[in-house]
Short mmCIF file of C-alpha atoms in Angstrom, two decimals:
data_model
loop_
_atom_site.label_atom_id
_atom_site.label_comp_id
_atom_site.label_asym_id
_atom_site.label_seq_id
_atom_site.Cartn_x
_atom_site.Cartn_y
_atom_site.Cartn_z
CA UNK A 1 109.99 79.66 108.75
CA UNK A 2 110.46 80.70 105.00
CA UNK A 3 111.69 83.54 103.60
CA UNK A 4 110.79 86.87 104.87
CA UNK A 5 110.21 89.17 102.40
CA UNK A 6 109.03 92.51 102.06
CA UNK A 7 105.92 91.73 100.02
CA UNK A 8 105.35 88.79 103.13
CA UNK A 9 105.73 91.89 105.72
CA UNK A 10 103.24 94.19 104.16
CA UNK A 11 100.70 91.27 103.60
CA UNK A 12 101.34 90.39 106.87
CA UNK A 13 100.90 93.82 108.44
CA UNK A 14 98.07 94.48 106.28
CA UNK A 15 96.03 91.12 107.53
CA UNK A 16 96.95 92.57 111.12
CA UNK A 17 95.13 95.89 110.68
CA UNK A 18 91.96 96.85 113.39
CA UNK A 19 94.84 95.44 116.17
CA UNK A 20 94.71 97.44 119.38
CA UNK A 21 97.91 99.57 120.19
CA UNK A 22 99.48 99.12 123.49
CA UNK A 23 103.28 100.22 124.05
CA UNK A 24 105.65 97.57 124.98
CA UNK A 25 102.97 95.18 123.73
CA UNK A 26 104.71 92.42 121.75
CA UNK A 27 103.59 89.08 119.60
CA UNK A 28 105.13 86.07 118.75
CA UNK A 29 103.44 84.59 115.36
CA UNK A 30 100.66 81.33 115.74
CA UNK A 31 101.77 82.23 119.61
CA UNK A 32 99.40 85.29 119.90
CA UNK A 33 98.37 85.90 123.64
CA UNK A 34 95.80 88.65 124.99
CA UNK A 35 96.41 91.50 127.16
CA UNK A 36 96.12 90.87 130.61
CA UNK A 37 95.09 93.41 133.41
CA UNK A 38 98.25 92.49 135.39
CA UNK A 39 100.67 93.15 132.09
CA UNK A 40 98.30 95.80 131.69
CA UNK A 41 99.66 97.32 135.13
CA UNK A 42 103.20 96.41 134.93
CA UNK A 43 103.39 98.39 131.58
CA UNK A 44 101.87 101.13 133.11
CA UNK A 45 104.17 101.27 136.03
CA UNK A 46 107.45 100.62 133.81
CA UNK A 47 106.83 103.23 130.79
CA UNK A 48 104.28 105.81 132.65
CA UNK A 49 100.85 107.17 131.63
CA UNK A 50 102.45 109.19 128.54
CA UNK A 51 103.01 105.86 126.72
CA UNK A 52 100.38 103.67 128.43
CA UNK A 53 96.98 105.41 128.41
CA UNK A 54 94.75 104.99 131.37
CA UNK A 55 92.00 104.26 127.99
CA UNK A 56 94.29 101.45 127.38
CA UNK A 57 92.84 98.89 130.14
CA UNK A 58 90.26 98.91 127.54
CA UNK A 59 92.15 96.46 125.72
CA UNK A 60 92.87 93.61 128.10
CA UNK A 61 91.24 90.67 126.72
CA UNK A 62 92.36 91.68 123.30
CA UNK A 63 95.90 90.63 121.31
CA UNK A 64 97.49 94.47 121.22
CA UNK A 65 100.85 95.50 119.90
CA UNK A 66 103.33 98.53 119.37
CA UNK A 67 104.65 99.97 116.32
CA UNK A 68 108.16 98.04 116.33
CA UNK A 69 106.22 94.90 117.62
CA UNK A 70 104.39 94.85 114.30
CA UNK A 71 107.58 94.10 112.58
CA UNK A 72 109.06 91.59 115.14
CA UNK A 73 105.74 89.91 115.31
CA UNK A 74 106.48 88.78 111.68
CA UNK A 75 109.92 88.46 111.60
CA UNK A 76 110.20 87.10 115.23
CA UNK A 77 113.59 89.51 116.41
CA UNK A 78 112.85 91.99 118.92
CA UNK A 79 114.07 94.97 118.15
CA UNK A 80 113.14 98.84 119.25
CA UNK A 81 112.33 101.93 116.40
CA UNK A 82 115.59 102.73 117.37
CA UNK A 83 117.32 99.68 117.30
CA UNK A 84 116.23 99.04 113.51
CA UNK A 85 117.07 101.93 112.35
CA UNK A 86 120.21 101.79 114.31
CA UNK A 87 121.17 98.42 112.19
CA UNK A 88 120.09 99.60 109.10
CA UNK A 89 123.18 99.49 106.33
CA UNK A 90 121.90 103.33 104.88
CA UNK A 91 119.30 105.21 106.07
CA UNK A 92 117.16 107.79 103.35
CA UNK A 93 115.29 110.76 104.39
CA UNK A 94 111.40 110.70 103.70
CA UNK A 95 111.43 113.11 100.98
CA UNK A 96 113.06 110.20 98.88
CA UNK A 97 110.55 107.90 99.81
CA UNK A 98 109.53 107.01 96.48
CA UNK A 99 112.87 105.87 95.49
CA UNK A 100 111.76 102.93 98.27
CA UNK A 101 110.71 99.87 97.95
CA UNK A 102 107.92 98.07 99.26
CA UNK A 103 108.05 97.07 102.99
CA UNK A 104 110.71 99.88 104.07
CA UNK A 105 110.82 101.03 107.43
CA UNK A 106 109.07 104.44 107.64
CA UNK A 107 110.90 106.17 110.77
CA UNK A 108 110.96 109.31 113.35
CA UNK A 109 112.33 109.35 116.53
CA UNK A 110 110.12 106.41 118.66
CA UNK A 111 107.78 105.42 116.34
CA UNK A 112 108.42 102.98 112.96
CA UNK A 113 105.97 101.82 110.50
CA UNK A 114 106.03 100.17 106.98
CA UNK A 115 106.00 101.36 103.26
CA UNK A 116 103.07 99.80 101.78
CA UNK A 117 103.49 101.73 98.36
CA UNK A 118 101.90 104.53 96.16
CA UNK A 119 97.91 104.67 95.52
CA UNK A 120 96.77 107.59 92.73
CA UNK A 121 100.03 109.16 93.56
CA UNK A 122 100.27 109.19 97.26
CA UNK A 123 102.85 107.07 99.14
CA UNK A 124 101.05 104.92 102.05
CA UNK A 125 102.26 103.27 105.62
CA UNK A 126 101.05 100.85 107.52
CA UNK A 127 101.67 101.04 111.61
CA UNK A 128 100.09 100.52 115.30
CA UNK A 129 100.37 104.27 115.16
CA UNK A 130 99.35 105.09 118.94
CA UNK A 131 96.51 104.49 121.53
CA UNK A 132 93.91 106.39 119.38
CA UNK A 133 93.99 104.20 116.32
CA UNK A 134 95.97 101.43 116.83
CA UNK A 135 96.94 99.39 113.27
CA UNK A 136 95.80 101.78 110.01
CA UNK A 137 96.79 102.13 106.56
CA UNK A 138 96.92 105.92 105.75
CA UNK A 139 98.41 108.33 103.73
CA UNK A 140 101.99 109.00 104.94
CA UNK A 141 101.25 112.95 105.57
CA UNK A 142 99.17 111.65 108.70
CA UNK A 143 102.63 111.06 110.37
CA UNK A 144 105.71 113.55 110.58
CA UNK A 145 108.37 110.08 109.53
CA UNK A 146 111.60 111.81 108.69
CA UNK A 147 113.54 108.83 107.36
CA UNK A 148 113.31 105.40 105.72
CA UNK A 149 115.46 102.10 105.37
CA UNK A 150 115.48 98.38 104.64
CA UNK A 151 115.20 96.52 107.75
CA UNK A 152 118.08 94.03 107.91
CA UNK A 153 115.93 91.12 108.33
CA UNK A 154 113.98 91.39 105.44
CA UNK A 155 114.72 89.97 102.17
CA UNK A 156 113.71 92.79 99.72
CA UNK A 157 112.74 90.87 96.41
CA UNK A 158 113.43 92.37 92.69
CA UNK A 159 110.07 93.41 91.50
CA UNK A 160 111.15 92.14 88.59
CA UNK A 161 111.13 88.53 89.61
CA UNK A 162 108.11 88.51 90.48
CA UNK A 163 107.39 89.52 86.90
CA UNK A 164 106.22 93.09 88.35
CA UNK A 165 107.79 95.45 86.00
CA UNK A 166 104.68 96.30 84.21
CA UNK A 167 103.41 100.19 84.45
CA UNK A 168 99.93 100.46 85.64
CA UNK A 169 97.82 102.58 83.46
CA UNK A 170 94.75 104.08 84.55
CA UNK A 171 91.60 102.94 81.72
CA UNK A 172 87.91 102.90 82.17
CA UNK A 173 86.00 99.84 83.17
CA UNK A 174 82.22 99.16 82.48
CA UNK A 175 80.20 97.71 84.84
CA UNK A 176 76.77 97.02 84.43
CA UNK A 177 76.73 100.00 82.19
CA UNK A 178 78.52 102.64 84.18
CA UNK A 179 82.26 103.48 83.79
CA UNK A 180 84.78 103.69 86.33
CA UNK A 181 88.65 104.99 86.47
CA UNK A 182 90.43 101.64 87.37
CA UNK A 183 94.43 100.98 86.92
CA UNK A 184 95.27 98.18 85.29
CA UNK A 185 98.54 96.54 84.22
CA UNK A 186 98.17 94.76 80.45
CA UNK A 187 100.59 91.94 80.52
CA UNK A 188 101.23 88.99 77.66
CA UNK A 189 97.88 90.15 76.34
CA UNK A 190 95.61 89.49 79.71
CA UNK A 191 94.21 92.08 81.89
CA UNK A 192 95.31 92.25 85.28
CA UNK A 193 93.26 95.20 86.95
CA UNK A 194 94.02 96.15 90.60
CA UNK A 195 91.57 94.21 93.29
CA UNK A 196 91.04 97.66 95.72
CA UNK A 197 89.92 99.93 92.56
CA UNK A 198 87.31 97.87 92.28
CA UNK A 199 85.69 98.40 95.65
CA UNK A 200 84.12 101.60 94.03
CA UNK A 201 82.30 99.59 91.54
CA UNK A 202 80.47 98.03 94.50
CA UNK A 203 82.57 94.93 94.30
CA UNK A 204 83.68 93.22 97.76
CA UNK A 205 87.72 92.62 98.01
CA UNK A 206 89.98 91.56 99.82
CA UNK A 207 93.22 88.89 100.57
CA UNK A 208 93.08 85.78 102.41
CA UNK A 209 96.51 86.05 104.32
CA UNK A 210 96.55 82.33 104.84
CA UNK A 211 96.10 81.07 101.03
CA UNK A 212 97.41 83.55 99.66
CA UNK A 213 94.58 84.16 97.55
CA UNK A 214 92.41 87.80 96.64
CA UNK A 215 89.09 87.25 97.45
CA UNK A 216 86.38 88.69 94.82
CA UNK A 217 82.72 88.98 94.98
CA UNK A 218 80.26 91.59 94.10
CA UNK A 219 77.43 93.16 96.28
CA UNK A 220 74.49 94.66 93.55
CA UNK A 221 71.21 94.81 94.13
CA UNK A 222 72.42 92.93 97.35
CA UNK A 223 72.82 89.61 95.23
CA UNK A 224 76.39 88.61 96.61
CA UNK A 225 78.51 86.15 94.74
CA UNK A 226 81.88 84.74 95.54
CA UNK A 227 84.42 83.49 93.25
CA UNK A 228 83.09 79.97 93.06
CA UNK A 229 82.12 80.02 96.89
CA UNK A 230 85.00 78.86 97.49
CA UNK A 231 88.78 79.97 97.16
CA UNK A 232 90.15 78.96 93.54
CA UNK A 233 93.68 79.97 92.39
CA UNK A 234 93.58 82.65 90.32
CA UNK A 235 96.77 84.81 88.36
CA UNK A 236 98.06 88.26 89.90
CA UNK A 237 100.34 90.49 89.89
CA UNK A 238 101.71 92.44 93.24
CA UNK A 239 102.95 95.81 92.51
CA UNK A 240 103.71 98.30 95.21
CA UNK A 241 102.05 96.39 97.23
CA UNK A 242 98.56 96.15 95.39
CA UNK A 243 97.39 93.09 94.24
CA UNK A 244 96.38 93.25 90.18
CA UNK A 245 93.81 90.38 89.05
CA UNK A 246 93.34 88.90 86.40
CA UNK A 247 89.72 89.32 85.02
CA UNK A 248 89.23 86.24 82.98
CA UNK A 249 89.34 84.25 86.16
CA UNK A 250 86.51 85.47 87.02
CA UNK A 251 84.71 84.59 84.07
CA UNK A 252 82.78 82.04 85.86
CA UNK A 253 80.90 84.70 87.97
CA UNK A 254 81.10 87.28 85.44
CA UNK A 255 80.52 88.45 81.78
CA UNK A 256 83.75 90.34 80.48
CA UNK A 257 84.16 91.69 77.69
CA UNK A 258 87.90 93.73 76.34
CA UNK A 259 87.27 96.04 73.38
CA UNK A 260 90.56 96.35 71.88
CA UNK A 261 90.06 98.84 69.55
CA UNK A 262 88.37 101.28 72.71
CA UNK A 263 91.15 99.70 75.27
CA UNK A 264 87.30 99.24 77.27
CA UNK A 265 87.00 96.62 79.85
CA UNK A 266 83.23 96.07 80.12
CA UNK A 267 82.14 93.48 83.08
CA UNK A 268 78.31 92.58 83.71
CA UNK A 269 76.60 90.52 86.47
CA UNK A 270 75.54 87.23 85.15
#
């Protein structure tokens, strides 16, 4: 297995988002297996109804998971909330939490999730955060987490390495005429804008977890494109967990156009 890394375990987590909660559910990566009814009843009988919800025989058939098993499921060591916070080398409380990096454990007493990073201001987690929602990325006020820590088996990378240590600046874009607030990170003279800002625009995003590539198309006047129709490699930036694209490798798809004496990204549907 390679490295695991912190930006690896929030991709990961991210690409495992929509994935039923079940407690004491756990994966093993390319080993995934499906609820069955009889682990369905055996998890019943060991934890009770309070952590396995009648609701949850819902799920058999389906891959579920628990909040710790999210984390063991990529790093493939089985460990409780308790347990990781337990071997954690120093342990922060939440109010710090933007001193943290990327892919820290987010923590309160029997329930974990992971620091996925700041968006407009507002520091986001990603967890199987119960029966009623399973995994979700969400603001981290929809939890009460009281502390957070590197987990031991990560490998936390220097931002800087990966050549991250840009600020983001929020500029307007132009899209087929109208403008919208987008943040982008100007680096070595190319503009690297981030891929989920442009959802807004009424462009269709996302990350293929198995390339390793952002996907980018754009749904107007329900004329769809993709980047080539196929995946092509393209230049980006991860910061806080937000992938920044370069525009000008889109240019096949799209018109661009960088004003520099406005600082105005303009983009227009070929």
């Amino acid at each position: 297995m390679s490295k695991l890394t912190n930006i690896g375990l929030v991709e990961f987590a991210r690409s495992k988002i929509g994935t039923p909660y079940v407690y004491g559910c756990k994966q093993i990566r390319d080993k995934e297996v499906e609820l069955t009814l009889s682990q369905y009843k055996l998890l019943k009988a060991t934890y009770g109804t309070n952590c396995v919800w009648e609701s949850d025989v819902n799920k058999v058939g389906k891959i579920c998971c628990d909040c710790s098993g999210l984390i063991s499921w990529y790093t493939g060591k089985i460990y409780g909330s308790g347990q990781y916070k337990e071997r954690a080398e120093e342990v922060y409380t939440i109010d710090t939490i933007k001193n943290a990096p990327v892919g820290a454990a987010v923590w309160l007493k029997g329930h974990i999730g992971i620091y996925s990073g700041m968006k407009n201001g507002v520091p986001y987690y990603i967890a199987e955060d119960g029966s009623a929602y399973g995994c979700r990325e969400v603001p981290l006020s929809k939890n009460k987490f009281t502390h957070w820590f590197k987990i031991s088996d990560i490998y936390y990378e220097d931002e800087k390495e990966e050549g991250d240590n840009e600020a983001a600046e929020k500029i307007k874009i132009n899209v087929n005429g109208k403008e919208y607030e987008v943040n982008r990170i100007l680096k070595d003279g190319k503009n690297f804008i981030c891929l989920s800002d442009m959802k807004q625009a009424g462009f269709d995003v996302g990350y293929n977890e198995k390339t390793k590539v952002p996907s980018f198309g754009v749904s107007l006047e329900k004329d769809v494109m993709s980047v080539g129709g196929v995946d092509k490699e393209v230049s980006k930036i991860m910061k806080n967990g937000e992938n920044f694209l370069r525009l000008r490798d889109l240019e096949d798809v799209l018109n661009i156009v960088y004003d520099s004496f406005t600082k105005k990204v303009s983009v227009y549907k070929k």
